[in-house]
Short mmCIF file of C-alpha atoms in Angstrom, two decimals:
data_model
loop_
_atom_site.label_atom_id
_atom_site.label_comp_id
_atom_site.label_asym_id
_atom_site.label_seq_id
_atom_site.Cartn_x
_atom_site.Cartn_y
_atom_site.Cartn_z
CA MET A 195 -4.36 -5.69 30.41
CA THR A 196 -6.44 -5.69 27.27
CA ILE A 197 -4.61 -5.46 23.99
CA ALA A 198 -6.74 -4.13 21.10
CA LYS A 199 -7.15 -6.68 18.38
CA ARG A 200 -5.35 -5.31 15.39
CA PHE A 201 -4.66 -6.28 11.90
CA TYR A 202 -1.32 -6.63 10.30
CA GLY A 203 -2.27 -4.25 7.64
CA GLU A 204 -5.14 -1.80 7.07
CA GLY A 205 -7.67 -4.32 8.11
CA LEU A 206 -10.79 -5.36 6.40
CA PRO A 207 -13.36 -3.27 4.77
CA GLY A 208 -16.21 -2.79 7.36
CA VAL A 209 -14.55 -4.53 10.26
CA ASP A 210 -14.18 -2.42 13.40
CA PRO A 211 -11.03 -3.85 15.10
CA ALA A 212 -12.20 -2.67 18.58
CA SER A 213 -15.16 -5.13 18.30
CA LEU A 214 -13.03 -8.21 18.21
CA ASN A 215 -13.19 -9.24 21.91
CA GLY A 216 -12.24 -12.98 21.69
CA LYS A 217 -8.88 -14.51 21.72
CA LEU A 218 -7.04 -15.88 18.62
CA ILE A 219 -4.50 -18.65 19.29
CA VAL A 220 -2.65 -20.21 16.53
CA LEU A 221 -0.87 -23.68 16.46
CA GLU A 222 1.71 -23.97 13.65
CA GLY A 223 3.81 -26.89 12.92
CA ALA A 224 4.39 -29.59 10.31
CA ASP A 225 2.03 -32.44 9.71
CA GLY A 226 2.90 -34.99 12.47
CA SER A 227 3.93 -32.35 14.84
CA GLY A 228 1.00 -33.06 17.10
CA ARG A 229 -1.11 -29.91 16.20
CA SER A 230 -4.45 -31.91 15.84
CA THR A 231 -3.98 -34.00 19.03
CA GLN A 232 -2.98 -30.93 20.93
CA THR A 233 -5.93 -28.96 19.52
CA ALA A 234 -8.44 -31.53 20.76
CA LEU A 235 -6.85 -31.69 24.16
CA LEU A 236 -6.86 -27.89 24.50
CA THR A 237 -10.42 -27.56 23.38
CA ASP A 238 -11.51 -29.93 26.23
CA TRP A 239 -9.34 -28.05 28.68
CA LEU A 240 -10.71 -24.68 27.56
CA GLU A 241 -14.36 -25.73 27.42
CA ARG A 242 -13.95 -27.20 31.08
CA ARG A 243 -12.93 -23.78 32.04
CA GLY A 244 -15.92 -22.16 30.55
CA HIS A 245 -14.45 -20.77 27.38
CA ALA A 246 -16.42 -21.16 24.06
CA VAL A 247 -14.09 -22.59 21.46
CA THR A 248 -14.16 -22.42 17.71
CA HIS A 249 -11.86 -24.08 15.22
CA VAL A 250 -10.39 -22.87 11.87
CA GLY A 251 -7.79 -24.41 9.71
CA LEU A 252 -6.50 -24.27 6.09
CA ARG A 253 -8.65 -25.34 3.22
CA ARG A 254 -11.85 -25.38 5.11
CA SER A 255 -13.77 -22.47 3.51
CA GLU A 256 -17.14 -23.05 1.96
CA LEU A 257 -16.21 -20.61 -0.78
CA VAL A 258 -13.48 -22.32 -2.62
CA GLY A 259 -12.75 -25.37 -0.46
CA GLU A 260 -13.92 -27.80 -3.13
CA GLU A 261 -12.14 -26.15 -6.04
CA LEU A 262 -8.95 -25.98 -4.00
CA ALA A 263 -8.99 -29.70 -3.21
CA ALA A 264 -9.65 -30.53 -6.93
CA ALA A 265 -6.96 -28.15 -7.99
CA LYS A 266 -4.43 -29.77 -5.52
CA ASN A 267 -5.29 -33.29 -6.87
CA GLY A 268 -4.80 -32.21 -10.45
CA ASN A 269 -1.66 -30.21 -9.92
CA VAL A 270 -2.41 -28.10 -12.86
CA LEU A 271 -2.29 -24.60 -11.43
CA SER A 272 0.84 -22.42 -11.30
CA PRO A 273 2.48 -21.74 -7.88
CA ARG A 274 1.05 -18.09 -7.92
CA THR A 275 -2.46 -19.26 -8.76
CA LEU A 276 -2.41 -21.92 -6.08
CA SER A 277 -1.04 -19.32 -3.59
CA LEU A 278 -3.88 -16.95 -4.38
CA PHE A 279 -6.37 -19.70 -4.08
CA TYR A 280 -5.22 -20.47 -0.55
CA ALA A 281 -5.30 -16.76 0.15
CA THR A 282 -8.99 -16.63 -1.01
CA ASP A 283 -9.71 -19.67 1.10
CA PHE A 284 -8.20 -18.13 4.01
CA ALA A 285 -9.62 -14.62 3.68
CA ASP A 286 -13.09 -16.38 3.56
CA GLN A 287 -12.42 -18.00 6.85
CA ILE A 288 -11.11 -14.76 8.33
CA GLU A 289 -14.30 -12.90 7.38
CA ASN A 290 -16.87 -15.54 7.82
CA ARG A 291 -15.48 -17.51 10.76
CA ILE A 292 -12.62 -15.95 12.66
CA VAL A 293 -13.93 -12.34 12.83
CA PRO A 294 -17.56 -13.18 13.82
CA ALA A 295 -16.17 -15.65 16.48
CA LEU A 296 -13.83 -12.91 17.92
CA ARG A 297 -16.65 -10.55 17.83
CA ALA A 298 -18.72 -13.04 19.90
CA GLY A 299 -15.99 -13.43 22.47
CA PHE A 300 -14.95 -16.86 21.48
CA VAL A 301 -11.40 -18.39 21.73
CA VAL A 302 -10.48 -19.23 18.17
CA LEU A 303 -8.02 -22.10 17.73
CA ALA A 304 -6.35 -21.89 14.53
CA ASP A 305 -4.87 -25.15 13.29
CA ARG A 306 -2.28 -23.39 11.16
CA TYR A 307 -2.45 -19.75 9.96
CA ILE A 308 -1.04 -17.35 7.36
CA TYR A 309 2.54 -18.39 8.33
CA THR A 310 2.29 -21.89 6.97
CA LEU A 311 0.73 -20.46 3.76
CA MET A 312 3.57 -17.89 3.56
CA ALA A 313 6.38 -20.44 4.43
CA ARG A 314 5.11 -22.84 1.74
CA ASP A 315 5.25 -20.02 -0.87
CA ILE A 316 8.55 -18.63 0.26
CA VAL A 317 10.21 -22.10 -0.22
CA ARG A 318 8.68 -22.16 -3.68
CA GLY A 319 10.34 -18.84 -4.49
CA ALA A 320 7.51 -16.24 -3.71
CA GLU A 321 8.62 -12.69 -2.65
CA ILE A 322 7.98 -12.28 0.95
CA ASP A 323 7.08 -8.70 0.44
CA TRP A 324 4.14 -9.67 -1.76
CA LEU A 325 2.99 -12.39 0.75
CA ARG A 326 3.30 -9.92 3.62
CA SER A 327 0.97 -7.57 1.78
CA VAL A 328 -1.57 -10.32 0.70
CA TYR A 329 -1.89 -11.50 4.18
CA SER A 330 -1.99 -8.13 5.90
CA ILE A 331 -5.72 -8.64 6.00
CA ALA A 332 -5.20 -11.15 8.82
CA PRO A 333 -5.96 -10.31 12.47
CA VAL A 334 -2.90 -10.33 14.65
CA PRO A 335 -3.13 -13.40 17.07
CA ASP A 336 -2.98 -13.18 20.65
CA LEU A 337 -0.59 -16.09 20.83
CA VAL A 338 1.35 -18.15 17.98
CA ILE A 339 2.78 -21.47 18.98
CA TYR A 340 5.19 -23.15 16.63
CA LEU A 341 5.51 -26.79 17.44
CA THR A 342 8.93 -27.99 16.28
CA VAL A 343 9.75 -31.69 15.55
CA PRO A 344 12.88 -32.57 13.62
CA PRO A 345 12.08 -33.81 10.11
CA GLN A 346 13.61 -37.27 10.75
CA GLN A 347 11.28 -37.62 13.85
CA LEU A 348 8.29 -36.60 11.63
CA LEU A 349 9.14 -39.31 9.29
CA GLU A 350 9.23 -41.87 12.09
CA ARG A 351 5.84 -40.59 13.42
CA PHE A 352 4.30 -41.06 9.76
CA ILE A 353 5.76 -44.58 9.44
CA TYR A 354 4.67 -45.54 12.97
CA ARG A 355 1.06 -44.58 12.21
CA GLY A 356 1.14 -46.37 8.89
CA ARG A 357 0.55 -43.17 6.89
CA ASN A 358 1.80 -42.56 3.45
CA LEU A 359 3.85 -39.38 2.73
CA ASP A 360 1.69 -36.58 1.19
CA TYR A 361 2.82 -35.36 -2.18
CA TRP A 362 2.64 -31.70 -1.21
CA GLU A 363 3.96 -32.06 2.44
CA SER A 364 6.91 -33.78 0.88
CA GLY A 365 7.48 -30.86 -1.42
CA MET A 366 7.48 -33.21 -4.48
CA ASP A 367 6.17 -30.38 -6.70
CA ILE A 368 9.49 -28.55 -6.11
CA GLY A 369 11.62 -31.14 -7.68
CA TYR A 370 14.36 -31.44 -4.91
CA SER A 371 14.62 -35.17 -5.59
CA ARG A 372 12.72 -37.95 -7.12
CA ASP A 373 13.06 -39.85 -3.87
CA TRP A 374 10.02 -39.11 -1.63
CA PHE A 375 11.91 -39.54 1.68
CA ASP A 376 14.76 -37.43 0.52
CA SER A 377 12.45 -34.79 -0.81
CA PHE A 378 10.40 -34.73 2.36
CA ILE A 379 13.51 -34.13 4.69
CA ARG A 380 14.81 -31.36 2.40
CA TYR A 381 11.34 -29.69 2.07
CA GLN A 382 10.65 -29.85 5.86
CA THR A 383 14.22 -28.51 6.57
CA ASP A 384 13.60 -25.65 4.20
CA LEU A 385 10.20 -24.88 5.77
CA HIS A 386 11.73 -24.95 9.27
CA ARG A 387 14.41 -22.52 8.08
CA VAL A 388 11.80 -20.25 6.67
CA PHE A 389 9.55 -20.46 9.86
CA THR A 390 12.73 -19.43 11.92
CA GLN A 391 13.01 -16.44 9.66
CA LEU A 392 9.24 -15.54 10.01
CA GLN A 393 9.48 -15.95 13.73
CA ARG A 394 11.88 -13.19 13.98
CA GLU A 395 9.35 -10.88 12.18
CA TYR A 396 6.14 -12.22 13.62
CA GLY A 397 7.28 -13.36 16.99
CA PHE A 398 6.07 -16.94 17.63
CA ASP A 399 6.52 -18.97 20.82
CA ILE A 400 8.68 -21.91 19.76
CA VAL A 401 7.63 -25.06 21.58
CA ASN A 402 9.63 -28.21 21.49
CA GLY A 403 7.09 -30.86 20.16
CA ASN A 404 9.57 -33.70 20.48
CA ARG A 405 8.40 -34.60 23.96
CA SER A 406 5.59 -36.63 25.50
CA ARG A 407 2.04 -35.50 24.67
CA GLN A 408 1.47 -34.67 28.42
CA ALA A 409 4.61 -32.57 28.58
CA VAL A 410 3.67 -30.56 25.48
CA THR A 411 0.05 -30.13 26.69
CA ARG A 412 1.12 -28.68 30.00
CA ASP A 413 3.54 -26.34 28.26
CA LEU A 414 0.90 -25.18 25.93
CA GLN A 415 -1.69 -24.82 28.68
CA ALA A 416 0.61 -22.46 30.62
CA ARG A 417 1.16 -20.29 27.57
CA ILE A 418 -2.52 -20.04 26.68
CA GLU A 419 -3.72 -19.54 30.26
CA ALA A 420 -1.49 -16.33 30.38
CA VAL A 421 -3.51 -15.05 27.36
CA VAL A 422 -7.02 -16.22 27.99
CA ASP A 423 -7.01 -16.10 31.78
CA PRO A 424 -4.56 -13.56 32.75
CA PRO A 425 -4.31 -13.24 36.64
CA GLU A 426 -5.64 -9.62 36.79
CA GLU A 427 -8.77 -10.51 34.73
CA LYS A 428 -9.84 -13.48 36.82
CA LYS A 429 -13.12 -13.21 38.50
CA GLY A 430 -13.86 -15.34 41.57
CA MET B 86 12.79 -28.41 -13.07
CA VAL B 87 12.14 -26.31 -10.18
CA ASN B 88 8.56 -24.87 -10.23
CA LYS B 89 9.06 -21.47 -8.91
CA LEU B 90 7.05 -18.25 -8.82
CA PRO B 91 8.31 -15.52 -11.24
CA PRO B 92 9.27 -12.46 -9.46
CA ALA B 93 6.89 -9.58 -9.05
CA THR B 94 7.26 -7.29 -12.10
CA ARG B 95 7.94 -3.49 -11.74
CA GLN B 96 7.59 -1.38 -14.75
CA PRO B 97 8.79 -1.68 -17.44
CA HIS B 98 8.81 -5.30 -18.34
CA SER B 99 11.77 -6.77 -20.14
CA TYR B 100 10.08 -9.46 -22.14
CA PRO B 101 10.63 -9.50 -25.86
CA GLY B 102 6.91 -9.22 -26.43
CA LYS B 103 4.53 -6.21 -26.14
CA LEU B 104 1.57 -5.82 -24.08
CA ILE B 105 -1.37 -3.60 -25.12
CA ALA B 106 -4.24 -3.37 -22.88
CA VAL B 107 -7.67 -1.52 -23.19
CA GLU B 108 -9.64 -0.30 -20.30
CA GLY B 109 -12.81 1.71 -19.82
CA LEU B 110 -16.45 1.51 -18.76
CA ASP B 111 -18.86 -0.90 -20.42
CA GLY B 112 -20.14 0.73 -23.48
CA SER B 113 -16.96 2.72 -24.23
CA GLY B 114 -16.25 0.81 -27.28
CA LYS B 115 -12.97 -0.65 -26.15
CA SER B 116 -13.76 -4.23 -27.22
CA THR B 117 -14.71 -3.16 -30.76
CA GLN B 118 -11.56 -1.09 -31.04
CA LEU B 119 -9.32 -3.84 -29.84
CA TYR B 120 -11.03 -6.18 -32.09
CA LEU B 121 -10.14 -4.07 -35.08
CA VAL B 122 -6.57 -3.67 -33.86
CA ARG B 123 -6.25 -7.39 -33.76
CA ARG B 124 -7.73 -7.85 -37.22
CA TRP B 125 -5.29 -5.20 -38.58
CA LEU B 126 -2.24 -6.69 -36.96
CA GLU B 127 -3.24 -10.29 -38.04
CA LEU B 128 -3.94 -9.27 -41.58
CA GLU B 129 -0.64 -7.46 -41.77
CA GLY B 130 1.22 -10.55 -40.59
CA TYR B 131 2.21 -9.76 -37.11
CA LYS B 132 2.57 -12.20 -34.22
CA VAL B 133 -0.51 -11.19 -32.13
CA PHE B 134 -2.29 -12.98 -29.25
CA PHE B 135 -5.58 -11.94 -27.92
CA THR B 136 -6.85 -12.45 -24.37
CA GLU B 137 -9.90 -11.19 -22.55
CA TRP B 138 -11.10 -10.65 -18.96
CA ASN B 139 -13.68 -13.36 -18.41
CA SER B 140 -14.07 -15.65 -15.59
CA SER B 141 -13.21 -19.21 -15.55
CA SER B 142 -15.53 -21.86 -14.29
CA ILE B 143 -13.52 -21.80 -11.01
CA VAL B 144 -14.66 -18.23 -10.33
CA LYS B 145 -18.06 -18.66 -11.76
CA ASN B 146 -18.80 -21.63 -9.34
CA ALA B 147 -17.24 -19.88 -6.37
CA THR B 148 -19.21 -16.49 -6.99
CA LYS B 149 -22.36 -18.45 -7.58
CA ARG B 150 -21.97 -20.25 -4.24
CA GLY B 151 -20.78 -17.16 -2.54
CA LYS B 152 -23.81 -15.22 -3.72
CA LYS B 153 -26.20 -17.93 -2.71
CA ARG B 154 -24.95 -18.05 0.91
CA ASN B 155 -24.04 -14.42 1.02
CA LEU B 156 -20.41 -15.27 1.61
CA LEU B 157 -18.52 -12.93 -0.65
CA THR B 158 -16.97 -9.92 0.92
CA PRO B 159 -15.01 -7.17 -0.90
CA THR B 160 -11.78 -8.99 0.16
CA THR B 161 -12.79 -12.46 -1.04
CA PHE B 162 -14.43 -11.06 -4.16
CA SER B 163 -11.03 -9.33 -4.96
CA LEU B 164 -8.95 -12.43 -4.14
CA ILE B 165 -10.98 -14.93 -6.08
CA HIS B 166 -10.80 -12.76 -9.22
CA CYS B 167 -7.08 -12.28 -8.69
CA THR B 168 -6.77 -16.02 -8.56
CA ASP B 169 -8.56 -16.32 -11.81
CA PHE B 170 -6.47 -13.59 -13.39
CA ALA B 171 -3.16 -15.06 -12.17
CA ASP B 172 -4.17 -18.34 -13.89
CA ARG B 173 -4.73 -16.66 -17.11
CA TYR B 174 -1.81 -14.36 -16.79
CA GLU B 175 0.73 -17.28 -16.12
CA ARG B 176 -0.90 -19.61 -18.59
CA ASN B 177 -1.52 -17.15 -21.54
CA ILE B 178 -0.12 -13.66 -21.27
CA LEU B 179 3.35 -14.40 -19.66
CA PRO B 180 4.30 -17.22 -22.11
CA MET B 181 3.19 -15.08 -25.10
CA LEU B 182 5.37 -12.06 -23.89
CA LYS B 183 8.15 -14.22 -23.48
CA ALA B 184 7.70 -15.79 -26.80
CA GLY B 185 7.79 -12.30 -28.35
CA PHE B 186 4.19 -11.81 -29.27
CA ILE B 187 2.04 -8.59 -29.21
CA VAL B 188 -0.42 -9.50 -26.52
CA LEU B 189 -3.78 -7.62 -26.73
CA ALA B 190 -5.69 -7.67 -23.56
CA ASP B 191 -9.42 -6.72 -23.41
CA ARG B 192 -9.47 -5.33 -19.85
CA TYR B 193 -6.38 -5.90 -17.60
CA LYS B 194 -5.45 -5.56 -13.99
CA TYR B 195 -6.88 -1.94 -13.79
CA THR B 196 -10.30 -3.37 -14.27
CA ALA B 197 -9.81 -5.04 -10.86
CA LEU B 198 -8.09 -2.11 -9.23
CA ALA B 199 -10.97 0.25 -10.29
CA ARG B 200 -13.59 -2.27 -9.11
CA ASP B 201 -12.13 -3.43 -5.88
CA THR B 202 -11.18 -0.06 -4.57
CA VAL B 203 -14.90 0.98 -5.14
CA ARG B 204 -15.91 -2.02 -3.06
CA GLY B 205 -13.66 -0.71 -0.17
CA CYS B 206 -10.48 -2.67 -0.52
CA SER B 207 -7.43 -0.58 0.14
CA GLU B 208 -5.85 0.67 -3.04
CA ARG B 209 -2.35 -0.12 -1.83
CA TRP B 210 -3.31 -3.74 -0.98
CA VAL B 211 -5.06 -4.43 -4.38
CA GLU B 212 -2.03 -2.75 -6.25
CA LYS B 213 0.45 -5.06 -4.34
CA LEU B 214 -1.81 -8.03 -4.99
CA TYR B 215 -1.56 -7.46 -8.85
CA SER B 216 1.98 -6.44 -8.72
CA PHE B 217 3.12 -9.74 -10.38
CA ALA B 218 1.38 -8.65 -13.58
CA ALA B 219 3.52 -6.71 -15.99
CA GLN B 220 2.84 -3.10 -16.76
CA PRO B 221 1.45 -2.84 -20.28
CA ASP B 222 3.48 -1.00 -22.91
CA ILE B 223 0.38 0.80 -23.77
CA THR B 224 -2.88 1.11 -21.86
CA PHE B 225 -5.62 2.64 -23.96
CA TYR B 226 -8.28 4.17 -21.68
CA PHE B 227 -11.55 4.73 -23.61
CA HIS B 228 -13.21 7.56 -21.86
CA LEU B 229 -16.61 9.12 -22.44
CA PRO B 230 -18.92 11.19 -20.33
CA LEU B 231 -20.62 8.98 -17.63
CA LYS B 232 -24.14 9.77 -18.84
CA THR B 233 -23.40 8.62 -22.31
CA ALA B 234 -21.82 5.44 -21.06
CA LEU B 235 -24.89 4.75 -18.76
CA GLY B 236 -27.19 5.38 -21.68
CA ARG B 237 -25.32 2.92 -24.03
CA ILE B 238 -25.11 0.20 -21.42
CA LEU B 239 -28.79 0.46 -20.13
CA ALA B 240 -30.22 0.59 -23.54
CA GLY B 241 -28.84 -2.83 -24.59
CA ARG B 242 -29.16 -4.73 -21.38
CA PRO B 243 -32.68 -5.30 -19.89
CA GLU B 244 -31.42 -7.23 -16.83
CA LEU B 245 -28.39 -6.53 -14.62
CA LYS B 246 -26.58 -9.09 -12.64
CA TYR B 247 -26.19 -8.73 -8.81
CA HIS B 248 -22.48 -8.05 -8.60
CA GLU B 249 -22.47 -6.11 -12.02
CA ALA B 250 -25.02 -3.74 -10.54
CA GLY B 251 -22.91 -3.48 -7.46
CA MET B 252 -25.82 -4.55 -5.45
CA ASP B 253 -23.48 -6.00 -2.73
CA LEU B 254 -22.54 -2.54 -1.83
CA GLY B 255 -26.05 -1.58 -0.68
CA LEU B 256 -26.03 1.51 -2.67
CA SER B 257 -29.79 1.27 -3.68
CA PRO B 258 -32.27 -1.43 -3.55
CA ASP B 259 -33.10 -0.66 -7.32
CA PRO B 260 -30.64 -2.46 -9.40
CA VAL B 261 -30.64 0.25 -12.26
CA GLU B 262 -30.10 2.91 -9.62
CA SER B 263 -27.41 0.88 -7.88
CA PHE B 264 -25.79 0.34 -11.25
CA LYS B 265 -25.63 4.09 -12.10
CA ILE B 266 -24.04 4.95 -8.64
CA PHE B 267 -21.62 2.15 -8.99
CA GLN B 268 -20.61 2.95 -12.50
CA GLY B 269 -20.11 6.50 -11.48
CA ARG B 270 -17.70 5.50 -8.78
CA ILE B 271 -15.79 3.15 -11.17
CA HIS B 272 -15.65 6.01 -13.56
CA LYS B 273 -13.98 8.25 -10.91
CA SER B 274 -11.66 5.36 -10.02
CA TYR B 275 -10.59 5.05 -13.67
CA GLU B 276 -9.91 8.64 -13.96
CA ALA B 277 -7.63 8.53 -11.00
CA LEU B 278 -5.89 5.49 -12.26
CA SER B 279 -5.47 7.04 -15.68
CA LYS B 280 -3.37 9.87 -14.21
CA LYS B 281 -1.47 7.66 -11.87
CA HIS B 282 -0.53 5.01 -14.29
CA GLY B 283 -0.25 7.23 -17.42
CA PHE B 284 -3.06 5.69 -19.55
CA THR B 285 -3.27 6.73 -23.09
CA ARG B 286 -6.59 8.42 -23.36
CA ILE B 287 -8.97 7.99 -26.22
CA ALA B 288 -12.09 10.04 -26.50
CA SER B 289 -14.97 7.50 -27.21
CA ASP B 290 -17.74 9.84 -28.24
CA ARG B 291 -16.60 9.78 -31.83
CA PRO B 292 -16.98 7.65 -34.94
CA ILE B 293 -15.37 4.07 -34.71
CA GLU B 294 -13.10 4.79 -37.70
CA ALA B 295 -11.75 7.94 -36.27
CA MET B 296 -10.90 6.25 -33.01
CA GLN B 297 -9.32 3.36 -34.73
CA GLU B 298 -7.22 5.58 -36.79
CA GLU B 299 -5.84 7.32 -33.59
CA VAL B 300 -5.17 4.01 -31.90
CA ARG B 301 -3.30 2.60 -34.82
CA ASP B 302 -1.20 5.82 -35.16
CA ILE B 303 -0.29 5.45 -31.50
CA ILE B 304 0.70 1.80 -31.87
CA ARG B 305 2.79 2.48 -34.95
CA ALA B 306 4.58 5.28 -33.13
CA GLN B 307 5.27 3.33 -29.89
CA ILE B 308 5.90 -0.19 -31.06
CA ASP B 309 8.54 -1.19 -33.54
CA LEU B 310 6.14 -3.25 -35.62
CA PRO B 311 8.48 -4.84 -38.11
CA ARG B 312 10.16 -6.68 -35.23
CA PHE B 313 6.91 -8.64 -34.77
CA LYS B 314 6.51 -9.82 -38.38
CA VAL B 315 5.77 -13.52 -38.75
CA VAL B 316 8.74 -14.96 -40.66
CA ASN B 317 7.44 -17.24 -43.39
CA ARG B 318 9.37 -20.56 -43.83
#
């Protein structure tokens, strides 16, 4: 069973959807939900099985990565400008990393995807309609996994690792509260609500991330295996 | 204060200010005409604010980098310029419209619409992308025969920049030839936009004074100017 790789919208100028033979697998979830750990474990597992893997994430483009980092530190851009900056960064990665890798038959592991970008903006009051159109340039993934961990649990993980709360991940720019912890809980709760909304439209697999690392890995592997090594495509 | 995105605007806007935009090919005389409008309104004592379509350092750096590594695609080219426009729009144009100014824009979102669709972006996508920007109260479209426009531009400009000449489209290895084809397509694109968005057409192959007179007449007829008088205290 081969599903032709499609785009959410009209696609990208000059890109033939039929040429995208690889697999695109997306891991979504809050900071502290175990995305990075699982990505590393899944990479080992996939490579052991003979799959070539490439990674993409947010804010990693060569095009505007620097400017975006600077803008975030300065907090001088309007929400719309910041939103478009992220879209530029992401479009650059779609065209210069994701599409070439899919063309070459790679498994692309995306540490977050357009849904995080959309959810962040929706929580800040953006129209979903506008975002849906902006991100219609994105290829439809073969699998989207949303790792859920309750906000309280995320906080405990942060504290346990001796990490400070991040200004943006705590939604401090939104102005829920001057208290970081309070703001964090409310922001993450809102994000989760929006993700649940997006799930209905875009169809994610919701995976409970509030379990042992091994249990989560096994769960993810089973779902990914069904996509990258479906029984009828296995050779020898 | 909650820092929220303003809603996408549909026409017409309901801000107390007015937005007048000029569009057209390079060499169509639009900047000169808008400058004269600006001087006229300022000297008559109206609340007027001028803004032009130029790239910020953010875009300049990114496009420079993109060009060097051949990273820019039609989509990222469009998005980076929209990012820049959004910054200018929300920082300059929108507050001025809310403050009740007559905002004069030398090129507006239609510049991007014309250019990006020529580069291959979907028209629907680019239009939606820019849907947050208010529809102008008047969009003057300065039109002239393509040949005249090309002659004017090429006479005064010995060297064409890469993207300006549309070299990224691979139309021709010769920058001047590429520029001619590229401008021809933009011209066509403007003509289509003009119909679709109801631009006010101004014929550009006339003396400056005649054009300015027509432009001022239209502004007087469509905008209740006394409402925008600066009140002396």
